[in-house]
Amino acid sequence: QVQLVESGGGLVQPGGSLRLSCAASGFTFSNYAMSWYRQPPGKERELVALILSAGGSTNYTDSVKGRFTISRDNAKNTVALQMNSLKPEDMGVYYCSAAFVVRYWGRGTQVTVSS
């Protein structure tokens, strides 16, 4: 059974940091590109960051470049998103996703950026 379980969300003040983690199971993690998406309130889900299966090449949406870092540990089947200098516009539900022929989704973790 495929599972992607996100953790690490919460409430943080503007300028603060959070680290999201995603634990994967039920598939060959190292074969899959892993990504983080987010869905702000009232808006569509959008890609935030992507890390490829081999070599660890990364890509980010422009609004988070220089502030967010995606990383993966193929030995532990985990992917993380380090988020620094958080802004109110970063707020939303963050989803972990795995893609290789098919795409899997986690249930999401809420990130709230507010003073």
PDB file of C-alpha atoms in Angstrom:
ATOM      1  CA  GLN A   1       0.000   0.000   0.000  1.00  0.00           C
ATOM      2  CA  VAL A   2       1.419   3.334  -1.086  1.00  0.00           C
ATOM      3  CA  GLN A   3       1.693   5.935   1.645  1.00  0.00           C
ATOM      4  CA  LEU A   4       3.030   9.468   1.706  1.00  0.00           C
ATOM      5  CA  VAL A   5       2.787  11.012   5.144  1.00  0.00           C
ATOM      6  CA  GLU A   6       3.625  14.672   5.605  1.00  0.00           C
ATOM      7  CA  SER A   7       4.601  16.277   8.876  1.00  0.00           C
ATOM      8  CA  GLY A   8       6.083  19.500  10.181  1.00  0.00           C
ATOM      9  CA  GLY A   9       3.403  22.003   9.314  1.00  0.00           C
ATOM     10  CA  GLY A  10       2.137  24.552  11.775  1.00  0.00           C
ATOM     11  CA  LEU A  11       1.836  28.216  12.634  1.00  0.00           C
ATOM     12  CA  VAL A  12       4.852  30.452  12.146  1.00  0.00           C
ATOM     13  CA  GLN A  13       5.396  34.187  12.140  1.00  0.00           C
ATOM     14  CA  PRO A  14       6.475  35.989   8.968  1.00  0.00           C
ATOM     15  CA  GLY A  15      10.215  35.604   8.556  1.00  0.00           C
ATOM     16  CA  GLY A  16      10.236  32.326  10.414  1.00  0.00           C
ATOM     17  CA  SER A  17      11.166  28.828   9.295  1.00  0.00           C
ATOM     18  CA  LEU A  18       9.543  25.428   9.062  1.00  0.00           C
ATOM     19  CA  ARG A  19      10.808  22.079   7.914  1.00  0.00           C
ATOM     20  CA  LEU A  20       8.336  19.749   6.269  1.00  0.00           C
ATOM     21  CA  SER A  21       9.016  16.045   6.010  1.00  0.00           C
ATOM     22  CA  CYS A  22       7.384  13.316   3.964  1.00  0.00           C
ATOM     23  CA  ALA A  23       7.759   9.639   4.761  1.00  0.00           C
ATOM     24  CA  ALA A  24       7.138   7.326   1.827  1.00  0.00           C
ATOM     25  CA  SER A  25       6.351   3.631   1.729  1.00  0.00           C
ATOM     26  CA  GLY A  26       4.834   1.042  -0.570  1.00  0.00           C
ATOM     27  CA  PHE A  27       6.828   1.837  -3.709  1.00  0.00           C
ATOM     28  CA  THR A  28      10.439   2.014  -4.902  1.00  0.00           C
ATOM     29  CA  PHE A  29      11.188   5.490  -3.611  1.00  0.00           C
ATOM     30  CA  SER A  30      14.508   5.926  -5.414  1.00  0.00           C
ATOM     31  CA  ASN A  31      12.802   5.573  -8.811  1.00  0.00           C
ATOM     32  CA  TYR A  32      10.416   8.448  -8.210  1.00  0.00           C
ATOM     33  CA  ALA A  33      10.751  12.172  -8.667  1.00  0.00           C
ATOM     34  CA  MET A  34       9.519  13.794  -5.479  1.00  0.00           C
ATOM     35  CA  SER A  35       7.865  17.133  -5.195  1.00  0.00           C
ATOM     36  CA  TRP A  36       6.067  19.485  -2.865  1.00  0.00           C
ATOM     37  CA  TYR A  37       2.915  21.236  -3.929  1.00  0.00           C
ATOM     38  CA  ARG A  38       0.856  23.739  -2.022  1.00  0.00           C
ATOM     39  CA  GLN A  39      -2.706  24.930  -2.179  1.00  0.00           C
ATOM     40  CA  PRO A  40      -3.306  28.407  -0.792  1.00  0.00           C
ATOM     41  CA  PRO A  41      -6.785  29.185   0.541  1.00  0.00           C
ATOM     42  CA  GLY A  42      -9.212  29.601  -2.345  1.00  0.00           C
ATOM     43  CA  LYS A  43      -6.596  28.870  -4.982  1.00  0.00           C
ATOM     44  CA  GLU A  44      -5.453  25.953  -7.074  1.00  0.00           C
ATOM     45  CA  ARG A  45      -2.712  23.570  -6.113  1.00  0.00           C
ATOM     46  CA  GLU A  46       0.705  24.653  -7.397  1.00  0.00           C
ATOM     47  CA  LEU A  47       4.130  23.077  -7.673  1.00  0.00           C
ATOM     48  CA  VAL A  48       6.605  24.467  -5.143  1.00  0.00           C
ATOM     49  CA  ALA A  49       9.703  22.302  -5.504  1.00  0.00           C
ATOM     50  CA  LEU A  50      10.847  19.187  -7.297  1.00  0.00           C
ATOM     51  CA  ILE A  51      13.768  16.840  -6.846  1.00  0.00           C
ATOM     52  CA  LEU A  52      14.567  14.174  -9.416  1.00  0.00           C
ATOM     53  CA  SER A  53      15.165  10.554  -8.586  1.00  0.00           C
ATOM     54  CA  ALA A  54      18.733  10.277  -9.798  1.00  0.00           C
ATOM     55  CA  GLY A  55      21.346  12.877  -9.130  1.00  0.00           C
ATOM     56  CA  GLY A  56      19.071  15.002  -7.037  1.00  0.00           C
ATOM     57  CA  SER A  57      18.534  17.818  -9.541  1.00  0.00           C
ATOM     58  CA  THR A  58      16.090  20.343  -8.149  1.00  0.00           C
ATOM     59  CA  ASN A  59      13.689  22.939  -9.431  1.00  0.00           C
ATOM     60  CA  TYR A  60      11.664  25.604  -7.652  1.00  0.00           C
ATOM     61  CA  THR A  61       8.855  27.936  -8.430  1.00  0.00           C
ATOM     62  CA  ASP A  62      10.186  31.481  -8.714  1.00  0.00           C
ATOM     63  CA  SER A  63       8.473  32.770  -5.594  1.00  0.00           C
ATOM     64  CA  VAL A  64      10.406  30.412  -3.287  1.00  0.00           C
ATOM     65  CA  LYS A  65      13.834  30.406  -4.922  1.00  0.00           C
ATOM     66  CA  GLY A  66      16.525  31.230  -2.403  1.00  0.00           C
ATOM     67  CA  ARG A  67      14.186  30.591   0.535  1.00  0.00           C
ATOM     68  CA  PHE A  68      13.116  26.950   0.212  1.00  0.00           C
ATOM     69  CA  THR A  69      15.291  23.877  -0.171  1.00  0.00           C
ATOM     70  CA  ILE A  70      14.073  20.429  -1.143  1.00  0.00           C
ATOM     71  CA  SER A  71      16.122  17.367  -0.272  1.00  0.00           C
ATOM     72  CA  ARG A  72      15.700  13.605  -0.257  1.00  0.00           C
ATOM     73  CA  ASP A  73      17.169  10.634   1.551  1.00  0.00           C
ATOM     74  CA  ASN A  74      16.766   7.536  -0.585  1.00  0.00           C
ATOM     75  CA  ALA A  75      18.041   5.329   2.237  1.00  0.00           C
ATOM     76  CA  LYS A  76      15.264   6.513   4.550  1.00  0.00           C
ATOM     77  CA  ASN A  77      12.572   7.031   1.896  1.00  0.00           C
ATOM     78  CA  THR A  78      12.028  10.600   2.951  1.00  0.00           C
ATOM     79  CA  VAL A  79      11.833  13.978   1.291  1.00  0.00           C
ATOM     80  CA  ALA A  80      12.036  17.279   3.109  1.00  0.00           C
ATOM     81  CA  LEU A  81      11.283  20.898   2.394  1.00  0.00           C
ATOM     82  CA  GLN A  82      13.195  23.478   4.405  1.00  0.00           C
ATOM     83  CA  MET A  83      11.289  26.755   4.302  1.00  0.00           C
ATOM     84  CA  ASN A  84      13.004  29.928   5.461  1.00  0.00           C
ATOM     85  CA  SER A  85      11.958  33.570   5.454  1.00  0.00           C
ATOM     86  CA  LEU A  86       8.335  32.553   5.284  1.00  0.00           C
ATOM     87  CA  LYS A  87       5.803  35.036   3.991  1.00  0.00           C
ATOM     88  CA  PRO A  88       2.031  35.180   4.406  1.00  0.00           C
ATOM     89  CA  GLU A  89       1.673  34.210   0.749  1.00  0.00           C
ATOM     90  CA  ASP A  90       3.419  30.905   1.510  1.00  0.00           C
ATOM     91  CA  MET A  91       0.437  29.864   3.574  1.00  0.00           C
ATOM     92  CA  GLY A  92      -1.565  26.835   2.472  1.00  0.00           C
ATOM     93  CA  VAL A  93      -1.806  23.093   2.594  1.00  0.00           C
ATOM     94  CA  TYR A  94       1.452  21.487   1.503  1.00  0.00           C
ATOM     95  CA  TYR A  95       1.326  18.147  -0.250  1.00  0.00           C
ATOM     96  CA  CYS A  96       4.054  15.633  -0.883  1.00  0.00           C
ATOM     97  CA  SER A  97       3.897  13.912  -4.264  1.00  0.00           C
ATOM     98  CA  ALA A  98       5.761  11.081  -5.956  1.00  0.00           C
ATOM     99  CA  ALA A  99       5.825  10.649  -9.714  1.00  0.00           C
ATOM    100  CA  PHE A 100       7.081   7.889 -12.001  1.00  0.00           C
ATOM    101  CA  VAL A 101       4.561   6.838 -14.638  1.00  0.00           C
ATOM    102  CA  VAL A 102       1.891   7.308 -11.961  1.00  0.00           C
ATOM    103  CA  ARG A 103       1.578  10.055  -9.369  1.00  0.00           C
ATOM    104  CA  TYR A 104       0.895   9.552  -5.703  1.00  0.00           C
ATOM    105  CA  TRP A 105      -0.227  12.174  -3.195  1.00  0.00           C
ATOM    106  CA  GLY A 106      -0.079  12.605   0.527  1.00  0.00           C
ATOM    107  CA  ARG A 107      -2.913  14.072   2.542  1.00  0.00           C
ATOM    108  CA  GLY A 108      -1.170  17.352   3.182  1.00  0.00           C
ATOM    109  CA  THR A 109       0.000  19.426   6.104  1.00  0.00           C
ATOM    110  CA  GLN A 110      -1.182  22.924   6.918  1.00  0.00           C
ATOM    111  CA  VAL A 111       1.263  25.828   6.949  1.00  0.00           C
ATOM    112  CA  THR A 112       0.018  29.082   8.425  1.00  0.00           C
ATOM    113  CA  VAL A 113       2.138  32.211   8.293  1.00  0.00           C
ATOM    114  CA  SER A 114       0.726  34.911  10.476  1.00  0.00           C
ATOM    115  CA  SER A 115       1.719  37.313  13.213  1.00  0.00           C
TER     116      SER A 115
END
